[in-house]
mmCIF file of C-alpha atoms in Angstrom:
data_model
loop_
_atom_site.group_PDB
_atom_site.id
_atom_site.type_symbol
_atom_site.label_atom_id
_atom_site.label_comp_id
_atom_site.label_asym_id
_atom_site.label_seq_id
_atom_site.Cartn_x
_atom_site.Cartn_y
_atom_site.Cartn_z
ATOM 1 C CA UNK A 1335 -33.952 14.070 -13.278
ATOM 2 C CA UNK A 1336 -30.209 13.599 -13.142
ATOM 3 C CA UNK A 1337 -29.275 10.011 -12.224
ATOM 4 C CA UNK A 1338 -26.979 11.158 -9.472
ATOM 5 C CA UNK A 1339 -29.632 13.393 -7.974
ATOM 6 C CA UNK A 1340 -31.890 10.408 -7.728
ATOM 7 C CA UNK A 1341 -29.098 8.612 -5.932
ATOM 8 C CA UNK A 1342 -28.482 11.626 -3.719
ATOM 9 C CA UNK A 1343 -32.100 11.721 -2.649
ATOM 10 C CA UNK A 1344 -31.919 8.109 -1.586
ATOM 11 C CA UNK A 1345 -28.468 8.595 -0.040
ATOM 12 C CA UNK A 1346 -29.813 11.212 2.324
ATOM 13 C CA UNK A 1347 -32.818 9.153 3.211
ATOM 14 C CA UNK A 1348 -30.613 6.191 4.051
ATOM 15 C CA UNK A 1349 -29.068 7.721 7.155
ATOM 16 C CA UNK A 1350 -31.108 5.618 9.510
ATOM 17 C CA UNK A 1351 -30.337 2.347 7.746
ATOM 18 C CA UNK A 1352 -26.766 2.076 8.914
ATOM 19 C CA UNK A 1353 -25.698 -0.082 11.823
ATOM 20 C CA UNK A 1354 -25.400 1.897 14.997
ATOM 21 C CA UNK A 1355 -22.211 1.113 16.859
ATOM 22 C CA UNK A 1356 -22.071 1.819 20.560
ATOM 23 C CA UNK A 1357 -19.370 3.709 22.437
ATOM 24 C CA UNK A 1358 -17.913 0.393 23.557
ATOM 25 C CA UNK A 1359 -17.844 -1.087 20.054
ATOM 26 C CA UNK A 1360 -15.860 1.883 18.820
ATOM 27 C CA UNK A 1361 -13.626 1.906 21.853
ATOM 28 C CA UNK A 1362 -12.714 -1.728 21.214
ATOM 29 C CA UNK A 1363 -11.880 -0.883 17.623
ATOM 30 C CA UNK A 1364 -9.313 1.759 18.437
ATOM 31 C CA UNK A 1365 -7.395 -0.810 20.471
ATOM 32 C CA UNK A 1366 -7.046 -3.084 17.467
ATOM 33 C CA UNK A 1367 -4.133 -3.094 15.074
ATOM 34 C CA UNK A 1368 -4.108 -1.425 11.718
ATOM 35 C CA UNK A 1369 -3.400 -3.479 8.622
ATOM 36 C CA UNK A 1370 -2.627 -0.602 6.294
ATOM 37 C CA UNK A 1371 -0.239 -0.924 3.370
ATOM 38 C CA UNK A 1372 2.319 1.377 4.948
ATOM 39 C CA UNK A 1373 2.490 -0.731 8.015
ATOM 40 C CA UNK A 1374 3.063 -3.853 5.942
ATOM 41 C CA UNK A 1375 5.893 -2.227 4.033
ATOM 42 C CA UNK A 1376 7.512 -1.406 7.333
ATOM 43 C CA UNK A 1377 6.995 -4.885 8.796
ATOM 44 C CA UNK A 1378 8.298 -6.631 5.687
ATOM 45 C CA UNK A 1379 11.421 -4.486 5.728
ATOM 46 C CA UNK A 1380 11.978 -5.475 9.359
ATOM 47 C CA UNK A 1381 11.556 -9.160 8.527
ATOM 48 C CA UNK A 1382 14.003 -8.833 5.659
ATOM 49 C CA UNK A 1383 16.506 -7.150 7.868
ATOM 50 C CA UNK A 1384 16.144 -10.048 10.299
ATOM 51 C CA UNK A 1385 16.544 -12.506 7.453
ATOM 52 C CA UNK A 1386 19.883 -11.105 6.289
ATOM 53 C CA UNK A 1387 21.084 -10.825 9.848
ATOM 54 C CA UNK A 1388 20.227 -14.433 10.683
ATOM 55 C CA UNK A 1389 21.931 -15.655 7.513
ATOM 56 C CA UNK A 1390 25.141 -13.962 8.515
ATOM 57 C CA UNK A 1391 24.892 -15.486 11.992
ATOM 58 C CA UNK A 1392 24.115 -18.900 10.591
ATOM 59 C CA UNK A 1393 27.325 -18.791 8.593
ATOM 60 C CA UNK A 1394 29.385 -17.867 11.622
ATOM 61 C CA UNK A 1395 31.251 -20.892 12.949
ATOM 62 C CA UNK A 1396 30.217 -23.052 10.005
ATOM 63 C CA UNK A 1397 32.727 -24.876 7.774
ATOM 64 C CA UNK A 1398 32.282 -22.135 5.251
ATOM 65 C CA UNK A 1399 33.192 -19.384 7.670
ATOM 66 C CA UNK A 1400 36.227 -21.345 8.878
ATOM 67 C CA UNK A 1401 37.369 -21.460 5.309
ATOM 68 C CA UNK A 1402 36.954 -17.726 5.088
ATOM 69 C CA UNK A 1403 39.047 -17.362 8.213
ATOM 70 C CA UNK A 1404 41.749 -19.438 6.584
ATOM 71 C CA UNK A 1405 41.776 -17.083 3.655
ATOM 72 C CA UNK A 1406 42.812 -14.369 6.039
ATOM 73 C CA UNK A 1407 40.733 -11.626 4.528
ATOM 74 C CA UNK A 1408 39.344 -10.173 7.721
ATOM 75 C CA UNK A 1409 41.013 -6.859 6.998
ATOM 76 C CA UNK A 1410 38.618 -6.533 4.065
ATOM 77 C CA UNK A 1411 35.647 -8.428 5.424
ATOM 78 C CA UNK A 1412 35.243 -6.483 8.651
ATOM 79 C CA UNK A 1413 35.082 -2.990 7.095
ATOM 80 C CA UNK A 1414 32.692 -4.285 4.438
ATOM 81 C CA UNK A 1415 30.439 -5.812 7.071
ATOM 82 C CA UNK A 1416 30.467 -2.636 9.129
ATOM 83 C CA UNK A 1417 29.675 -0.461 6.117
ATOM 84 C CA UNK A 1418 26.868 -2.719 4.935
ATOM 85 C CA UNK A 1419 25.264 -2.778 8.371
ATOM 86 C CA UNK A 1420 25.565 0.985 8.644
ATOM 87 C CA UNK A 1421 23.753 1.292 5.314
ATOM 88 C CA UNK A 1422 21.108 -1.215 6.397
ATOM 89 C CA UNK A 1423 20.482 0.693 9.605
ATOM 90 C CA UNK A 1424 20.208 3.888 7.586
ATOM 91 C CA UNK A 1425 17.564 2.251 5.390
ATOM 92 C CA UNK A 1426 15.826 1.048 8.422
ATOM 93 C CA UNK A 1427 15.680 4.592 9.729
ATOM 94 C CA UNK A 1428 14.314 5.791 6.381
ATOM 95 C CA UNK A 1429 11.572 3.166 6.479
ATOM 96 C CA UNK A 1430 10.591 4.247 9.937
ATOM 97 C CA UNK A 1431 10.676 7.923 9.028
ATOM 98 C CA UNK A 1432 8.537 7.363 5.950
ATOM 99 C CA UNK A 1433 6.144 5.304 8.008
ATOM 100 C CA UNK A 1434 5.811 8.083 10.562
ATOM 101 C CA UNK A 1435 5.538 10.871 7.983
ATOM 102 C CA UNK A 1436 2.603 9.366 6.183
ATOM 103 C CA UNK A 1437 -0.441 11.262 7.273
ATOM 104 C CA UNK A 1438 -3.974 10.352 6.389
ATOM 105 C CA UNK A 1439 -5.117 13.941 6.688
ATOM 106 C CA UNK A 1440 -3.200 15.073 3.594
ATOM 107 C CA UNK A 1441 -4.986 15.101 0.283
ATOM 108 C CA UNK A 1442 -5.236 11.671 -1.332
ATOM 109 C CA UNK A 1443 -2.654 12.569 -3.913
ATOM 110 C CA UNK A 1444 -0.109 13.789 -1.362
ATOM 111 C CA UNK A 1445 -0.700 10.692 0.693
ATOM 112 C CA UNK A 1446 -0.125 8.448 -2.309
ATOM 113 C CA UNK A 1447 3.006 10.371 -3.225
ATOM 114 C CA UNK A 1448 4.353 9.802 0.255
ATOM 115 C CA UNK A 1449 3.617 6.103 0.100
ATOM 116 C CA UNK A 1450 5.256 5.846 -3.285
ATOM 117 C CA UNK A 1451 8.266 7.596 -1.795
ATOM 118 C CA UNK A 1452 8.342 4.748 0.687
ATOM 119 C CA UNK A 1453 8.269 2.341 -2.201
ATOM 120 C CA UNK A 1454 11.221 4.138 -3.741
ATOM 121 C CA UNK A 1455 13.134 3.574 -0.529
ATOM 122 C CA UNK A 1456 12.198 -0.087 -0.782
ATOM 123 C CA UNK A 1457 13.483 -0.149 -4.342
ATOM 124 C CA UNK A 1458 16.803 1.383 -3.340
ATOM 125 C CA UNK A 1459 17.015 -1.085 -0.505
ATOM 126 C CA UNK A 1460 16.472 -4.006 -2.869
ATOM 127 C CA UNK A 1461 19.079 -2.670 -5.286
ATOM 128 C CA UNK A 1462 21.522 -2.240 -2.435
ATOM 129 C CA UNK A 1463 20.990 -5.801 -1.221
ATOM 130 C CA UNK A 1464 21.379 -7.284 -4.677
ATOM 131 C CA UNK A 1465 24.423 -5.168 -5.489
ATOM 132 C CA UNK A 1466 26.152 -6.142 -2.276
ATOM 133 C CA UNK A 1467 25.379 -9.777 -3.010
ATOM 134 C CA UNK A 1468 26.934 -9.403 -6.441
ATOM 135 C CA UNK A 1469 30.024 -7.596 -5.204
ATOM 136 C CA UNK A 1470 30.400 -10.004 -2.296
ATOM 137 C CA UNK A 1471 30.336 -13.004 -4.611
ATOM 138 C CA UNK A 1472 32.998 -11.528 -6.861
ATOM 139 C CA UNK A 1473 35.241 -10.596 -3.991
ATOM 140 C CA UNK A 1474 34.861 -14.180 -2.791
ATOM 141 C CA UNK A 1475 35.836 -15.646 -6.151
ATOM 142 C CA UNK A 1476 38.697 -13.224 -6.527
ATOM 143 C CA UNK A 1477 40.142 -14.118 -3.130
ATOM 144 C CA UNK A 1478 39.773 -17.792 -3.799
ATOM 145 C CA UNK A 1479 41.822 -17.364 -6.958
ATOM 146 C CA UNK A 1480 44.605 -15.659 -5.116
ATOM 147 C CA UNK A 1481 44.662 -17.160 -1.665
ATOM 148 C CA UNK A 1482 43.033 -20.559 -1.712
ATOM 149 C CA UNK A 1483 45.709 -23.292 -1.931
ATOM 150 C CA UNK A 1484 43.139 -25.796 -3.166
ATOM 151 C CA UNK A 1485 42.322 -23.462 -5.987
ATOM 152 C CA UNK A 1486 45.900 -22.760 -6.964
ATOM 153 C CA UNK A 1487 46.705 -26.448 -7.157
ATOM 154 C CA UNK A 1488 43.748 -26.999 -9.461
ATOM 155 C CA UNK A 1489 44.860 -24.032 -11.536
ATOM 156 C CA UNK A 1490 48.324 -25.553 -11.855
ATOM 157 C CA UNK A 1491 46.810 -28.809 -12.957
ATOM 158 C CA UNK A 1492 44.767 -26.992 -15.563
ATOM 159 C CA UNK A 1493 47.724 -25.035 -16.899
ATOM 160 C CA UNK A 1494 49.773 -28.239 -17.094
ATOM 161 C CA UNK A 1495 47.190 -29.663 -19.429
ATOM 162 C CA UNK A 1496 46.889 -26.367 -21.321
ATOM 163 C CA UNK A 1497 43.314 -25.644 -20.249
ATOM 164 C CA UNK A 1498 43.742 -22.443 -18.255
ATOM 165 C CA UNK A 1499 41.263 -20.531 -20.321
ATOM 166 C CA UNK A 1500 38.653 -23.249 -19.980
ATOM 167 C CA UNK A 1501 39.253 -23.398 -16.257
ATOM 168 C CA UNK A 1502 38.657 -19.635 -15.846
ATOM 169 C CA UNK A 1503 35.694 -19.705 -18.151
ATOM 170 C CA UNK A 1504 34.000 -22.485 -16.223
ATOM 171 C CA UNK A 1505 34.575 -20.746 -12.872
ATOM 172 C CA UNK A 1506 33.276 -17.489 -14.306
ATOM 173 C CA UNK A 1507 30.184 -19.064 -15.824
ATOM 174 C CA UNK A 1508 29.307 -21.029 -12.704
ATOM 175 C CA UNK A 1509 29.666 -17.927 -10.535
ATOM 176 C CA UNK A 1510 27.492 -15.891 -12.872
ATOM 177 C CA UNK A 1511 24.892 -18.631 -13.033
ATOM 178 C CA UNK A 1512 24.664 -19.007 -9.263
ATOM 179 C CA UNK A 1513 24.437 -15.253 -8.743
ATOM 180 C CA UNK A 1514 21.891 -15.028 -11.534
ATOM 181 C CA UNK A 1515 19.663 -17.644 -9.957
ATOM 182 C CA UNK A 1516 19.909 -16.100 -6.490
ATOM 183 C CA UNK A 1517 19.138 -12.616 -7.814
ATOM 184 C CA UNK A 1518 16.296 -14.020 -9.887
ATOM 185 C CA UNK A 1519 14.722 -15.686 -6.889
ATOM 186 C CA UNK A 1520 15.076 -12.549 -4.776
ATOM 187 C CA UNK A 1521 13.652 -10.321 -7.504
ATOM 188 C CA UNK A 1522 10.695 -12.639 -7.873
ATOM 189 C CA UNK A 1523 10.173 -12.493 -4.127
ATOM 190 C CA UNK A 1524 10.296 -8.685 -4.050
ATOM 191 C CA UNK A 1525 8.112 -8.406 -7.091
ATOM 192 C CA UNK A 1526 5.525 -10.679 -5.528
ATOM 193 C CA UNK A 1527 5.442 -8.951 -2.165
ATOM 194 C CA UNK A 1528 5.680 -5.300 -3.106
ATOM 195 C CA UNK A 1529 4.016 -5.671 -6.461
ATOM 196 C CA UNK A 1530 0.891 -7.179 -4.978
ATOM 197 C CA UNK A 1531 0.934 -4.892 -1.969
ATOM 198 C CA UNK A 1532 1.124 -1.733 -4.038
ATOM 199 C CA UNK A 1533 -0.861 -2.706 -7.107
ATOM 200 C CA UNK A 1534 -4.089 -1.051 -6.099
ATOM 201 C CA UNK A 1535 -2.354 2.051 -4.788
ATOM 202 C CA UNK A 1536 -0.439 2.375 -8.051
ATOM 203 C CA UNK A 1537 -3.606 2.067 -10.076
ATOM 204 C CA UNK A 1538 -5.318 4.748 -8.057
ATOM 205 C CA UNK A 1539 -2.310 7.021 -8.247
ATOM 206 C CA UNK A 1540 -2.202 6.634 -12.023
ATOM 207 C CA UNK A 1541 -5.890 7.467 -12.169
ATOM 208 C CA UNK A 1542 -5.345 10.699 -10.238
ATOM 209 C CA UNK A 1543 -2.340 11.588 -12.389
ATOM 210 C CA UNK A 1544 -4.417 10.978 -15.487
ATOM 211 C CA UNK A 1545 -6.940 13.513 -14.227
ATOM 212 C CA UNK A 1546 -4.225 16.135 -14.018
ATOM 213 C CA UNK A 1547 -2.820 15.621 -17.498
ATOM 214 C CA UNK B 1443 -2.351 8.482 24.731
ATOM 215 C CA UNK B 1444 -4.391 9.685 27.605
ATOM 216 C CA UNK B 1445 -7.861 8.600 28.594
ATOM 217 C CA UNK B 1446 -9.406 12.007 28.060
ATOM 218 C CA UNK B 1447 -8.345 12.100 24.436
ATOM 219 C CA UNK B 1448 -9.628 8.566 23.974
ATOM 220 C CA UNK B 1449 -12.951 9.475 25.493
ATOM 221 C CA UNK B 1450 -13.466 12.612 23.422
ATOM 222 C CA UNK B 1451 -12.524 10.759 20.245
ATOM 223 C CA UNK B 1452 -14.819 7.805 20.776
ATOM 224 C CA UNK B 1453 -17.671 10.109 21.672
ATOM 225 C CA UNK B 1454 -17.204 12.216 18.535
ATOM 226 C CA UNK B 1455 -16.919 9.173 16.331
ATOM 227 C CA UNK B 1456 -19.986 7.583 17.857
ATOM 228 C CA UNK B 1457 -21.912 10.706 16.978
ATOM 229 C CA UNK B 1458 -20.571 10.963 13.419
ATOM 230 C CA UNK B 1459 -20.250 7.262 12.637
ATOM 231 C CA UNK B 1460 -22.624 7.490 9.692
ATOM 232 C CA UNK B 1461 -19.928 9.192 7.636
ATOM 233 C CA UNK B 1462 -17.728 6.137 8.000
ATOM 234 C CA UNK B 1463 -20.620 3.788 7.270
ATOM 235 C CA UNK B 1464 -21.348 5.708 4.091
ATOM 236 C CA UNK B 1465 -17.749 5.412 2.886
ATOM 237 C CA UNK B 1466 -17.925 1.681 3.593
ATOM 238 C CA UNK B 1467 -21.184 1.412 1.720
ATOM 239 C CA UNK B 1468 -19.648 2.723 -1.495
ATOM 240 C CA UNK B 1469 -16.382 0.842 -1.244
ATOM 241 C CA UNK B 1470 -17.531 -2.547 -0.078
ATOM 242 C CA UNK B 1471 -20.325 -4.831 -1.077
ATOM 243 C CA UNK B 1472 -20.806 -7.200 1.782
ATOM 244 C CA UNK B 1473 -21.195 -7.138 5.521
ATOM 245 C CA UNK B 1474 -17.763 -8.485 6.460
ATOM 246 C CA UNK B 1475 -15.899 -6.155 4.141
ATOM 247 C CA UNK B 1476 -17.961 -3.260 5.452
ATOM 248 C CA UNK B 1477 -16.885 -4.067 8.986
ATOM 249 C CA UNK B 1478 -13.257 -4.522 7.962
ATOM 250 C CA UNK B 1479 -13.108 -1.137 6.310
ATOM 251 C CA UNK B 1480 -14.993 0.505 9.161
ATOM 252 C CA UNK B 1481 -12.434 -0.883 11.554
ATOM 253 C CA UNK B 1482 -9.468 0.305 9.492
ATOM 254 C CA UNK B 1483 -10.902 3.804 9.061
ATOM 255 C CA UNK B 1484 -11.552 3.991 12.795
ATOM 256 C CA UNK B 1485 -7.941 3.063 13.526
ATOM 257 C CA UNK B 1486 -6.635 5.599 11.022
ATOM 258 C CA UNK B 1487 -8.914 8.277 12.471
ATOM 259 C CA UNK B 1488 -7.683 7.492 15.951
ATOM 260 C CA UNK B 1489 -4.050 7.599 14.850
ATOM 261 C CA UNK B 1490 -4.563 10.955 13.164
ATOM 262 C CA UNK B 1491 -6.708 12.377 15.940
ATOM 263 C CA UNK B 1492 -3.898 13.943 18.009
ATOM 264 C CA UNK B 1493 -3.114 16.064 14.945
ATOM 265 C CA UNK B 1494 -6.715 17.143 14.529
ATOM 266 C CA UNK B 1495 -6.740 20.703 15.803
ATOM 267 C CA UNK B 1496 -10.305 21.587 15.270
ATOM 268 C CA UNK B 1497 -9.524 24.180 12.614
ATOM 269 C CA UNK B 1498 -11.490 21.985 10.259
ATOM 270 C CA UNK B 1499 -14.855 20.552 11.108
ATOM 271 C CA UNK B 1500 -14.661 17.091 12.607
ATOM 272 C CA UNK B 1501 -16.891 15.743 9.860
ATOM 273 C CA UNK B 1502 -14.771 17.302 7.081
ATOM 274 C CA UNK B 1503 -11.685 15.831 8.633
ATOM 275 C CA UNK B 1504 -13.444 12.454 8.771
ATOM 276 C CA UNK B 1505 -14.251 12.559 5.048
ATOM 277 C CA UNK B 1506 -10.620 13.037 4.304
ATOM 278 C CA UNK B 1507 -9.254 10.296 6.521
ATOM 279 C CA UNK B 1508 -12.067 7.931 5.562
ATOM 280 C CA UNK B 1509 -11.602 8.337 1.811
ATOM 281 C CA UNK B 1510 -7.838 8.233 2.085
ATOM 282 C CA UNK B 1511 -8.064 4.983 3.938
ATOM 283 C CA UNK B 1512 -10.490 3.512 1.421
ATOM 284 C CA UNK B 1513 -8.554 4.452 -1.709
ATOM 285 C CA UNK B 1514 -4.994 4.462 -0.446
ATOM 286 C CA UNK B 1515 -4.191 2.501 2.673
ATOM 287 C CA UNK B 1516 -6.813 -0.171 2.855
ATOM 288 C CA UNK B 1517 -5.910 -3.649 1.685
ATOM 289 C CA UNK B 1518 -9.039 -5.215 0.362
ATOM 290 C CA UNK B 1519 -9.657 -8.579 1.888
ATOM 291 C CA UNK B 1520 -10.260 -11.570 -0.340
ATOM 292 C CA UNK B 1521 -13.901 -11.512 0.580
ATOM 293 C CA UNK B 1522 -14.516 -8.356 -1.427
ATOM 294 C CA UNK B 1523 -15.019 -8.520 -5.123
ATOM 295 C CA UNK B 1524 -12.444 -6.513 -6.927
ATOM 296 C CA UNK B 1525 -14.144 -3.639 -8.683
ATOM 297 C CA UNK B 1526 -11.285 -1.319 -9.444
ATOM 298 C CA UNK B 1527 -10.406 -2.684 -12.866
ATOM 299 C CA UNK B 1528 -13.176 -0.847 -14.552
ATOM 300 C CA UNK B 1529 -11.406 0.330 -17.691
ATOM 301 C CA UNK B 1530 -12.596 -1.480 -20.727
ATOM 302 C CA UNK B 1531 -14.984 -3.714 -18.868
ATOM 303 C CA UNK B 1532 -18.588 -3.433 -19.816
ATOM 304 C CA UNK B 1533 -21.089 -3.190 -17.056
ATOM 305 C CA UNK B 1534 -22.425 -6.612 -16.414
ATOM 306 C CA UNK B 1535 -25.995 -5.516 -15.971
ATOM 307 C CA UNK B 1536 -28.514 -7.578 -17.819
ATOM 308 C CA UNK B 1537 -31.577 -6.171 -19.470
ATOM 309 C CA UNK B 1538 -33.905 -7.713 -16.919
ATOM 310 C CA UNK B 1539 -32.196 -5.739 -14.168
ATOM 311 C CA UNK B 1540 -33.537 -2.600 -15.697
ATOM 312 C CA UNK B 1541 -36.958 -1.406 -14.742
ATOM 313 C CA UNK B 1542 -38.702 1.932 -14.848
ATOM 314 C CA UNK B 1543 -39.640 1.985 -11.222
ATOM 315 C CA UNK B 1544 -37.521 4.208 -9.069
ATOM 316 C CA UNK B 1545 -36.493 1.389 -6.797
ATOM 317 C CA UNK B 1546 -35.198 -0.698 -9.641
ATOM 318 C CA UNK B 1547 -33.422 2.336 -10.997
ATOM 319 C CA UNK B 1548 -31.767 2.900 -7.656
ATOM 320 C CA UNK B 1549 -30.692 -0.692 -7.411
ATOM 321 C CA UNK B 1550 -29.137 -0.481 -10.825
ATOM 322 C CA UNK B 1551 -27.487 2.803 -9.934
ATOM 323 C CA UNK B 1552 -25.893 1.418 -6.796
ATOM 324 C CA UNK B 1553 -24.693 -1.564 -8.775
ATOM 325 C CA UNK B 1554 -23.194 0.755 -11.354
ATOM 326 C CA UNK B 1555 -21.527 2.956 -8.748
ATOM 327 C CA UNK B 1556 -19.967 -0.118 -7.204
ATOM 328 C CA UNK B 1557 -18.291 -0.831 -10.500
ATOM 329 C CA UNK B 1558 -16.667 2.586 -10.766
ATOM 330 C CA UNK B 1559 -12.999 2.723 -9.851
ATOM 331 C CA UNK B 1560 -11.805 3.897 -6.428
ATOM 332 C CA UNK B 1561 -11.193 7.498 -7.472
ATOM 333 C CA UNK B 1562 -14.541 7.787 -9.231
ATOM 334 C CA UNK B 1563 -16.224 6.412 -6.145
ATOM 335 C CA UNK B 1564 -14.559 9.093 -4.041
ATOM 336 C CA UNK B 1565 -15.885 11.776 -6.355
ATOM 337 C CA UNK B 1566 -19.369 10.306 -6.289
ATOM 338 C CA UNK B 1567 -19.225 10.026 -2.522
ATOM 339 C CA UNK B 1568 -18.288 13.678 -2.024
ATOM 340 C CA UNK B 1569 -20.893 14.712 -4.559
ATOM 341 C CA UNK B 1570 -23.588 12.746 -2.749
ATOM 342 C CA UNK B 1571 -22.484 14.422 0.450
ATOM 343 C CA UNK B 1572 -23.162 17.826 -1.140
ATOM 344 C CA UNK B 1573 -19.530 18.887 -1.169
ATOM 345 C CA UNK B 1574 -18.591 21.657 -3.577
ATOM 346 C CA UNK B 1575 -15.831 21.217 -6.155
ATOM 347 C CA UNK B 1576 -13.411 23.174 -4.022
ATOM 348 C CA UNK B 1577 -13.689 20.697 -1.206
ATOM 349 C CA UNK B 1578 -13.634 17.733 -3.574
ATOM 350 C CA UNK B 1579 -10.457 19.039 -5.172
ATOM 351 C CA UNK B 1580 -8.806 19.669 -1.805
ATOM 352 C CA UNK B 1581 -9.667 16.232 -0.510
ATOM 353 C CA UNK B 1582 -8.354 14.406 -3.547
ATOM 354 C CA UNK B 1583 -5.501 16.740 -4.445
ATOM 355 C CA UNK B 1584 -6.639 17.567 -7.971
ATOM 356 C CA UNK B 1585 -7.760 20.913 -9.409
ATOM 357 C CA UNK B 1586 -11.415 21.829 -9.072
ATOM 358 C CA UNK B 1587 -11.731 22.166 -12.854
ATOM 359 C CA UNK B 1588 -10.564 18.583 -13.241
ATOM 360 C CA UNK B 1589 -12.896 17.459 -10.489
ATOM 361 C CA UNK B 1590 -15.806 19.012 -12.371
ATOM 362 C CA UNK B 1591 -14.776 17.495 -15.702
ATOM 363 C CA UNK B 1592 -14.395 14.071 -14.134
ATOM 364 C CA UNK B 1593 -17.714 14.376 -12.359
ATOM 365 C CA UNK B 1594 -19.474 15.158 -15.628
ATOM 366 C CA UNK B 1595 -17.896 12.109 -17.208
ATOM 367 C CA UNK B 1596 -19.137 9.957 -14.368
ATOM 368 C CA UNK B 1597 -22.636 11.342 -14.802
ATOM 369 C CA UNK B 1598 -22.565 10.511 -18.493
ATOM 370 C CA UNK B 1599 -21.348 7.054 -17.695
ATOM 371 C CA UNK B 1600 -24.138 6.455 -15.227
ATOM 372 C CA UNK B 1601 -26.721 7.848 -17.610
ATOM 373 C CA UNK B 1602 -25.551 5.423 -20.259
ATOM 374 C CA UNK B 1603 -26.012 2.554 -17.859
ATOM 375 C CA UNK B 1604 -29.534 3.539 -16.941
ATOM 376 C CA UNK B 1605 -30.601 4.268 -20.500
ATOM 377 C CA UNK B 1606 -28.930 1.625 -22.595
#
């Protein structure tokens, strides 16, 4: 006899061996919270959003932000802030839409495709955050060069001693290094969270794709 | 959501709960994990229930949501042993596990099925539930030819385990 038929015979017999949950047991269950992957992606994106927001608030009124005020670059800073928040809110909307669109009644493959679409949104979101960090840092350095009196006096000192190139090079390297470290840490963080969260789903999706090829 | 909907759902699920238990049986290997998965499938079923129009049978609809939850949405808790990384791993069944008696054979079979990957388990599950290849292919989103090919491979795999 076929191995699976042997299993099937036993499978059908086993109907009475399962725990029997009462109406109340099941009723209590539907009141509980889901812990599905999709939900976690959504929650993590919310937490991240909160994280960036609280960082920007934390800087408000600090010595650093006073310095920025002195630089008088609000005409640039305000539009940039508005645009970046508009983009963040748009992402936020996408996350929510993806979350709502995911339906367990689709075929497994469709469902996985939809979740991976969500992951793509996450990826774009990460790229956006990192890119804005990068651009922000360079704008900051650029404005310091041009508008920061402290900076200009140091530059004058450097040019007096004939070390202008060295001065620029050091500034450039330090900026790159700091940005590199920050981006590295963030990438590691994203990789850990989303990588672990989606590992199993990815494996299963690959398996289904393999069947089709 | 209104009370009437809640009531009709819980009643239907109470009646058909074995389907969910069976999914849990294939995808988990201990009591706690079984309960975890049962809970998550129940929540997913409840969330999808307003969209259930009755054009499919309730049980068919349950297969779909149950399997989708098990292979797609569910985050295995640490308590479960990870069995999805099947590729390349030999079955860890020792010679003494094998016995001619049917019961021993069944035990070995269940052990083997537990070591299949998530997709293979889904195929086995639908097969055990007497679903035809059309339904299997619709549930998983692959062609029925591929479902049949894959099923035959699984059978060969299981045969090899039972007759080393």
